[in-house]
Short mmCIF file of C-alpha atoms in Angstrom, two decimals:
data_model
loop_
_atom_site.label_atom_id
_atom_site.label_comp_id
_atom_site.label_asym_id
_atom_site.label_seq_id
_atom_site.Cartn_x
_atom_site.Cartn_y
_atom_site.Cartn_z
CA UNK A 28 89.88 119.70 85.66
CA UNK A 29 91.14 115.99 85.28
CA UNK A 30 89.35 113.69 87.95
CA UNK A 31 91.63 112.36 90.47
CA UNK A 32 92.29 108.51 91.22
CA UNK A 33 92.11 107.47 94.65
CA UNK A 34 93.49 104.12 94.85
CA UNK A 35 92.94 101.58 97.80
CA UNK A 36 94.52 102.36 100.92
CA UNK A 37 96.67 99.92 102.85
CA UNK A 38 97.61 99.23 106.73
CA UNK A 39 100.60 100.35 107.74
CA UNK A 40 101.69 96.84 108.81
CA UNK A 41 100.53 95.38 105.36
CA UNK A 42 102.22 98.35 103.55
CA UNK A 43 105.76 97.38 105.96
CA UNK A 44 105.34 93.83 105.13
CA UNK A 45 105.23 94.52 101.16
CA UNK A 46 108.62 96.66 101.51
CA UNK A 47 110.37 94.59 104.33
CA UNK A 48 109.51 91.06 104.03
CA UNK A 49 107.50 89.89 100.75
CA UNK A 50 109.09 92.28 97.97
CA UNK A 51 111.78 89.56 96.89
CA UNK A 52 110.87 85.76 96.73
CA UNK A 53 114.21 84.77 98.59
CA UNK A 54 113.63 87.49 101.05
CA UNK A 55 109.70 86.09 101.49
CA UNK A 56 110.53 83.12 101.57
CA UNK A 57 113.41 83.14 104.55
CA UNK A 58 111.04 84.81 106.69
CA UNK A 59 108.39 81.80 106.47
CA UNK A 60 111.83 80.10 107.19
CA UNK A 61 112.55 82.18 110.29
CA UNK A 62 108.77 81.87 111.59
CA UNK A 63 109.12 77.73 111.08
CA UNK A 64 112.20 77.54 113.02
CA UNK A 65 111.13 79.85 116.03
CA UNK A 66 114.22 81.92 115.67
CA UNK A 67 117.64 81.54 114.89
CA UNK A 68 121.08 82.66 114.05
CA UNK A 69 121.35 84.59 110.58
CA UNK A 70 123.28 81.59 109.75
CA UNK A 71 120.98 78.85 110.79
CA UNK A 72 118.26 80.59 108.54
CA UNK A 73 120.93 80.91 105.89
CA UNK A 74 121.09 77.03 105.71
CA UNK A 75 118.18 76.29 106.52
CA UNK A 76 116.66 77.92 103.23
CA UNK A 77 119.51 76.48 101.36
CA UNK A 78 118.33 72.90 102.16
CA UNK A 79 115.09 73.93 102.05
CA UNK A 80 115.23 75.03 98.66
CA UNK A 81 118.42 73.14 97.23
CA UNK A 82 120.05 76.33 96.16
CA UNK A 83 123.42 76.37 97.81
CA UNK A 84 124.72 79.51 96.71
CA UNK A 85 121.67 82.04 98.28
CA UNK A 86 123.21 81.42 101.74
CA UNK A 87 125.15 84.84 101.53
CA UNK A 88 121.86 86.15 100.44
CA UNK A 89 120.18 85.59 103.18
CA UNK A 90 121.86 85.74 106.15
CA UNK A 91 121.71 89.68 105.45
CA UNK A 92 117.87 89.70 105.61
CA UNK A 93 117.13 89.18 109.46
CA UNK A 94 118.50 92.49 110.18
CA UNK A 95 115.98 93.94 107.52
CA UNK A 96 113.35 91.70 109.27
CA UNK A 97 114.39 93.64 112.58
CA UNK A 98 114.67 97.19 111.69
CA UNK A 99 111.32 96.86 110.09
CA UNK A 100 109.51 95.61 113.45
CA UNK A 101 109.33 92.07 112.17
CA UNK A 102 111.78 90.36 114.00
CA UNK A 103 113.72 91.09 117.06
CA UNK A 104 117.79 90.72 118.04
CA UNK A 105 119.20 89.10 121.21
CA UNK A 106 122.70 87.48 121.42
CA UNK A 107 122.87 87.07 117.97
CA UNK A 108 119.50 85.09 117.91
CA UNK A 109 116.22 86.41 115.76
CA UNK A 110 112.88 85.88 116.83
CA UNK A 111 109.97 86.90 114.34
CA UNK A 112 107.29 88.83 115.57
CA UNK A 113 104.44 90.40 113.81
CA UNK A 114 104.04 87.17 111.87
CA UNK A 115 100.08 87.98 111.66
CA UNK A 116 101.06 90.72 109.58
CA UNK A 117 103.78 89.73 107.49
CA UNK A 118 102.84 86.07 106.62
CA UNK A 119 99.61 86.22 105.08
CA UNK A 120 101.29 88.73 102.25
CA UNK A 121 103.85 87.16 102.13
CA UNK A 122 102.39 84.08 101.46
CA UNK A 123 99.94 85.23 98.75
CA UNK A 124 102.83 86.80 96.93
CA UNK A 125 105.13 83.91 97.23
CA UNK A 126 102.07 81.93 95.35
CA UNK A 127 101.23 84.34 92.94
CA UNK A 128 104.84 84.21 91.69
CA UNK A 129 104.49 80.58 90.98
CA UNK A 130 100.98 80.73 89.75
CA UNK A 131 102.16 83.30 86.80
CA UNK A 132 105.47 82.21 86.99
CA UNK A 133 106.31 85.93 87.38
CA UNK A 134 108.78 87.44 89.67
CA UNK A 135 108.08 89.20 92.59
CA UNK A 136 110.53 92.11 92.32
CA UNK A 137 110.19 93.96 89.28
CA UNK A 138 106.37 94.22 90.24
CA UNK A 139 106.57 94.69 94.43
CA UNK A 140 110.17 95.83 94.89
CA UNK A 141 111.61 99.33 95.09
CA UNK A 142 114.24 101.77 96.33
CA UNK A 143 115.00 100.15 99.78
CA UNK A 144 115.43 104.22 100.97
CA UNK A 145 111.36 104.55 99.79
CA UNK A 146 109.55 102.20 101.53
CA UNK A 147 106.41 103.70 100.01
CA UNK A 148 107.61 102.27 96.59
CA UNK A 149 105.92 98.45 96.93
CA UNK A 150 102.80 100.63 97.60
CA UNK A 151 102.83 102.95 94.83
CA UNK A 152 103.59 100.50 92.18
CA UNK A 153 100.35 98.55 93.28
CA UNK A 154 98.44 101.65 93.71
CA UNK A 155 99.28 103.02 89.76
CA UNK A 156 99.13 99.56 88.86
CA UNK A 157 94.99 99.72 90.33
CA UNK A 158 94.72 103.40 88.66
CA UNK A 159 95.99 101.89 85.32
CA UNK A 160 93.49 98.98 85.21
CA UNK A 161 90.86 101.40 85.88
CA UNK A 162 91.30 104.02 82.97
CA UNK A 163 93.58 106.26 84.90
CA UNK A 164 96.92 108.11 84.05
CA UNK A 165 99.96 108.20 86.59
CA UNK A 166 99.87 111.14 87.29
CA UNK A 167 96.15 111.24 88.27
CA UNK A 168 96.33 108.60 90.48
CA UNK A 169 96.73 109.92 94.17
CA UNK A 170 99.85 108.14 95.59
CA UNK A 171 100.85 108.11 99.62
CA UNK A 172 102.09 111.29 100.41
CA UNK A 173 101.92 113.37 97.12
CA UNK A 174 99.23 115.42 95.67
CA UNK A 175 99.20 114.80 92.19
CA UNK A 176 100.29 117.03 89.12
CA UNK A 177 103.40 118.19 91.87
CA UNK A 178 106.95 118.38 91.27
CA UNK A 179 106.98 115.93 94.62
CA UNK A 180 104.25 113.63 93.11
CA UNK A 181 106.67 113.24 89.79
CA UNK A 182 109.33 112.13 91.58
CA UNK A 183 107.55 110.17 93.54
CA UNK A 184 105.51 108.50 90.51
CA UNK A 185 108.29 107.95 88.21
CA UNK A 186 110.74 105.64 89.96
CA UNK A 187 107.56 103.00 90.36
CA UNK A 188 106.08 103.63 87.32
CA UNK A 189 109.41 103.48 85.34
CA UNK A 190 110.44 100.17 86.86
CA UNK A 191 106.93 98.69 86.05
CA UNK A 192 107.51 99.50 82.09
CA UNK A 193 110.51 97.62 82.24
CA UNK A 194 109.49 94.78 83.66
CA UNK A 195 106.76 94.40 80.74
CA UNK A 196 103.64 94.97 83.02
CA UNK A 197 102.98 98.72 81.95
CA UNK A 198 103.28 99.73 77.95
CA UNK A 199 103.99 102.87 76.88
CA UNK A 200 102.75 104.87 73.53
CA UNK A 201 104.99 107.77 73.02
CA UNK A 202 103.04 110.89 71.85
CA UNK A 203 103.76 112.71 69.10
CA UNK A 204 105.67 115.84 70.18
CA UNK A 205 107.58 116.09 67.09
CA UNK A 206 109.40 120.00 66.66
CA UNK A 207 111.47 121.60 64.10
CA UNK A 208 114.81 122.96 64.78
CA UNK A 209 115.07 126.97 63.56
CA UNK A 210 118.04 129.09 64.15
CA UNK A 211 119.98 127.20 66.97
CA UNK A 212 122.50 130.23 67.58
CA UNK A 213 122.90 130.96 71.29
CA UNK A 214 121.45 135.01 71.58
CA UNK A 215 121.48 135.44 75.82
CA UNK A 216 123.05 138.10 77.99
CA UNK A 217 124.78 136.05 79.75
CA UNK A 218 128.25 134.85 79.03
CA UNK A 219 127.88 131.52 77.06
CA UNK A 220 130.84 129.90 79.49
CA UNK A 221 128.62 130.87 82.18
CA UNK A 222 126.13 128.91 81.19
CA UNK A 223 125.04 125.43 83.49
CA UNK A 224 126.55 122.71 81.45
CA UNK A 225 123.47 121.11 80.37
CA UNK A 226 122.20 123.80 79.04
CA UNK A 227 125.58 124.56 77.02
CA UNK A 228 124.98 120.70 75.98
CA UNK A 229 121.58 121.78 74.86
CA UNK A 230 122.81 124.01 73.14
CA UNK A 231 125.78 121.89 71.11
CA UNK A 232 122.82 118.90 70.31
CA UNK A 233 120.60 121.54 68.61
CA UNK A 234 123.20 122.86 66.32
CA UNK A 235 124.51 119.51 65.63
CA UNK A 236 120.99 118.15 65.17
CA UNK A 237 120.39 121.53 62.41
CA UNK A 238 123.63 120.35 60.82
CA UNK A 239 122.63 116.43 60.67
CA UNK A 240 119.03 117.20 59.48
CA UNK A 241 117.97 120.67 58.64
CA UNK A 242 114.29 120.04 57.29
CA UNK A 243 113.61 117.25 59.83
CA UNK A 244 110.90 116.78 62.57
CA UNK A 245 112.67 116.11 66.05
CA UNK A 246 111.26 114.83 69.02
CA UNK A 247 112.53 115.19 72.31
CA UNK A 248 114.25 111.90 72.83
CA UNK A 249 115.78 111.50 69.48
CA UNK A 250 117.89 114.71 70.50
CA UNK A 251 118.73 112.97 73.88
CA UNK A 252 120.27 109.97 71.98
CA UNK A 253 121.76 112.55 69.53
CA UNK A 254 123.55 113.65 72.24
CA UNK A 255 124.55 110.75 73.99
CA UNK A 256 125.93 109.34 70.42
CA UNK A 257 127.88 112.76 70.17
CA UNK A 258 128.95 112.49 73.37
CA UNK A 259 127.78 115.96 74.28
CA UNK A 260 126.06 114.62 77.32
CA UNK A 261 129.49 113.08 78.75
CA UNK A 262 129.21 114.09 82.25
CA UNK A 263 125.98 115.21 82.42
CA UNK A 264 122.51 114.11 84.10
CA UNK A 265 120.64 113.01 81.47
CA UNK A 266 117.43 113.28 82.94
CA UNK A 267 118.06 117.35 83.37
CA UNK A 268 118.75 117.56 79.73
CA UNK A 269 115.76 116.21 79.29
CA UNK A 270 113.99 118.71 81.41
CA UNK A 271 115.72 121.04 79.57
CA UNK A 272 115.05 120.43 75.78
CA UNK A 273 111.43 119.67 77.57
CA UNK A 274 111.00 123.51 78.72
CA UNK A 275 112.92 124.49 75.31
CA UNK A 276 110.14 122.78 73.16
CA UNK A 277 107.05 123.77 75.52
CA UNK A 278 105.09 126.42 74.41
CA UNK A 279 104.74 126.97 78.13
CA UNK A 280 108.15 128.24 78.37
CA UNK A 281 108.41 131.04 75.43
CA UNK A 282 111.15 132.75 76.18
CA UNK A 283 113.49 129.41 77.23
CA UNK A 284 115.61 128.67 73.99
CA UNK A 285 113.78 132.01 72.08
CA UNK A 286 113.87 130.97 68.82
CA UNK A 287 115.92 127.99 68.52
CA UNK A 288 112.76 125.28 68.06
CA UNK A 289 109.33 126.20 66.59
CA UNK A 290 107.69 125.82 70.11
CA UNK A 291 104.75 123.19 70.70
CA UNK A 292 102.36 122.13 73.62
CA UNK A 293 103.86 119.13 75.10
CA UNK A 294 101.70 115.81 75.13
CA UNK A 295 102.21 113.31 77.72
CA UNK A 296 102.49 109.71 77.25
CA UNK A 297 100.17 107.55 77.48
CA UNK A 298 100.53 104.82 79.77
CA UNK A 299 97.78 101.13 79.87
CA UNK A 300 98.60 97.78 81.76
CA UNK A 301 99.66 95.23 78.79
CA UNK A 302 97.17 93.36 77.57
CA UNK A 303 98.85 89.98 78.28
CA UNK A 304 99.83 91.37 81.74
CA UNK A 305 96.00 92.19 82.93
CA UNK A 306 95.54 88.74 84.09
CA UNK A 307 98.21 88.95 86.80
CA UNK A 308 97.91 92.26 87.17
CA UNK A 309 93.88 91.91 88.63
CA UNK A 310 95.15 89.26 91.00
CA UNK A 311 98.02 90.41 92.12
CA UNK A 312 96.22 93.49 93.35
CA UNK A 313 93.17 91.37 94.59
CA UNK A 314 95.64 88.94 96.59
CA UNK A 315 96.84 91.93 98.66
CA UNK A 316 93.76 93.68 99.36
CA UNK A 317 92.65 90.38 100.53
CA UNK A 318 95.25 89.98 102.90
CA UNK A 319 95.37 93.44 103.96
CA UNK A 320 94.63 94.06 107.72
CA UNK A 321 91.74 95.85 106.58
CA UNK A 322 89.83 93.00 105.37
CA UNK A 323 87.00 91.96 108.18
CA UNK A 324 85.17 89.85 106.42
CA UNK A 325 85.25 85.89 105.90
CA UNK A 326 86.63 85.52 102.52
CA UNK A 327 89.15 88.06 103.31
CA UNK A 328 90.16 85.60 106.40
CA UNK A 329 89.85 82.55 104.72
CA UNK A 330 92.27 84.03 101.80
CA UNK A 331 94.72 85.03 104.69
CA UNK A 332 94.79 81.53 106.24
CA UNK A 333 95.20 80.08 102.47
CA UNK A 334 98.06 82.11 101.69
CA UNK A 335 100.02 81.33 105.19
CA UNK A 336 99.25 77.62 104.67
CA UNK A 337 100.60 78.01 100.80
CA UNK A 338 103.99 79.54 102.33
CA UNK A 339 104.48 76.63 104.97
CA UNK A 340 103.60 74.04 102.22
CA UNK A 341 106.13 75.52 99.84
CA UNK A 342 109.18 76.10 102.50
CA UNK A 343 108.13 71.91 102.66
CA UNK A 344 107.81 71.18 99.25
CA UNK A 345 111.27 71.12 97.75
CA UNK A 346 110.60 71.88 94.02
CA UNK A 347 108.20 74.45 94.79
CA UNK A 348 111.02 75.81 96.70
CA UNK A 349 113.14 75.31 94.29
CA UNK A 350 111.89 77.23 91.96
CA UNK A 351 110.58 80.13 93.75
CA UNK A 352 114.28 80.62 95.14
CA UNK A 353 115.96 80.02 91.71
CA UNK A 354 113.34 82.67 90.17
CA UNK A 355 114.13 85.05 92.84
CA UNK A 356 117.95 84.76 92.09
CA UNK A 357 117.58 85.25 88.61
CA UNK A 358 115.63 88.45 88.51
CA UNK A 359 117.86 90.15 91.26
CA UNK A 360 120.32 92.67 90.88
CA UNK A 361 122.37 91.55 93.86
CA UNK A 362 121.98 87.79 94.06
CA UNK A 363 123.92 85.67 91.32
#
């Protein structure tokens, strides 16, 4: 049995500041903003970390964050006006992060940010981030809430663990499930029209792939792109095909597919932290468990008090501004 990973464990307030307040620069960075000015209108903040920053154009940005701010416990409403609270919590990981960004000149979000409906996500990206650096595969690394190895864990897992390969912290080395295609031919009970449609579209990219290349060695994705390029896929998840062709290659599965592919025991890939990423990798993780709530001991206080000063400096500092905003904008989805 595969030893299990149990990664570092986080407060709930430091886990709530990493989704709320200090996954996204801009979003970091308006709550130091919010703390400095002692409350405020969305709109005040809004132009406030506009002139802070010299970046006109984030004003829409962030005049939608204070109601994130509040529904996560770190800032409350009245009459319009938001007043932070829980700044003890928020600000020290906030502030960290907000300086690791600009030490690596790395942005915050493809490493900290997640599905806004998962608040979990900040954490497990850190925590398979730690299991990575020490040896570990994903999906032995224990993440909040799953039990690895689980259908729940998977999903859980691969939403992190996907968005940290494309941001270029997390490589990948595909193994080599490679498969030959035999007699294709559908040979069920069941009406072939009755059939879901992926696995009809299973179906058409296997004859399609015999026809291309009779004598060749497939692997799994090559007969996803197949498809995609035949546009047998139109319509259709293409994450369930996968799952399909998956269970119709696994020897684990013998009678899914009977006969259509010479049948093989699936390797995983293999997953590592890139080797130029390690670096910011190790202190990114060592910044938060330094500022976690957790941490009793001097150094971990003295890094806390850094990091706060850091983000009050830099909401000062107008080219460290500047450029924390700016790289914010340019690695986010929804602010252009």
């Amino acid at each position: 049995m595969e030893k299990i990973f149990v990664p570092t464990g986080y407060h709930p307030f430091t886990a709530r500041a990493l989704g709320a307040v200090a996954n996204h620069e801009i979003k970091g960075f308006s709550y130091v903003a919010l703390v400095e000015l002692g409350g405020g209108t969305a709109w005040e903040l809004a132009k406030e970390v506009a002139e802070s920053s010299g970046v006109e154009n984030v004003v829409e940005s962030v005049r939608k964050y204070p109601s994130t701010y509040e529904i996560n416990g770190f800032a409350t409403k009245q009459n319009g006006m938001y007043d932070p609270i829980n700044e003890d919590a928020a600000l020290p990981v906030t502030g960290t992060l907000l300086e690791w960004t600009d030490a690596h000149d790395l942005s915050l979000i493809p490493f900290i940010s997640g599905n806004y409906k998962n608040r979990v996500s900040p954490v497990n990206k850190l925590q398979i981030i730690e299991g990575l650096l020490n040896g570990y595969q994903p999906w032995n690394i224990e993440l909040p809430g799953y039990h690895p190895s689980s259908n729940r864990h998977e999903t859980g897992y691969l939403v992190s663990l996907r968005g940290l390969v494309r941001s270029g912290m997390v490589d990948v080395v595909e193994s080599p499930n490679r498969f030959k295609i035999l007699d294709p031919e559908y040979r069920g009970t069941r009406l072939f029209d009755k059939l879901s449609p992926e696995t009809k579209a299973v179906y058409g990219v296997l004859s399609r792939a015999k026809e291309v290349s009779p004598r060749r060695s497939w692997a799994i994705d090559d007969l996803v792109t197949l498809g995609e390029d035949q546009l047998l896929f139109t319509g259709i998840n293409r994450s369930h095909a996968r799952v399909i062709l998956s269970r119709a290659v696994s020897n684990k599965y013998p009678k899914a597919f009977g006969g259509t592919i010479n049948k093989i025991p699936l390797l995983p890939k293999v997953y590592s932290i890139a080797p130029d990423m390690e670096e910011a990798a190790t202190d990114l993780l060592e910044r938060v468990k330094q500022v976690d709530t957790y941490g009793k001991n001097t150094p971990g206080r003295s890094y806390r008090k850094s990091a706060v000063e850091f983000a009050f400096e830099a909401l000062q500092d107008v080219t460290t501004a500047n450029r924390v905003v700016l790289r914010g904008m340019e690695h986010s989805r929804h602010v252009k």
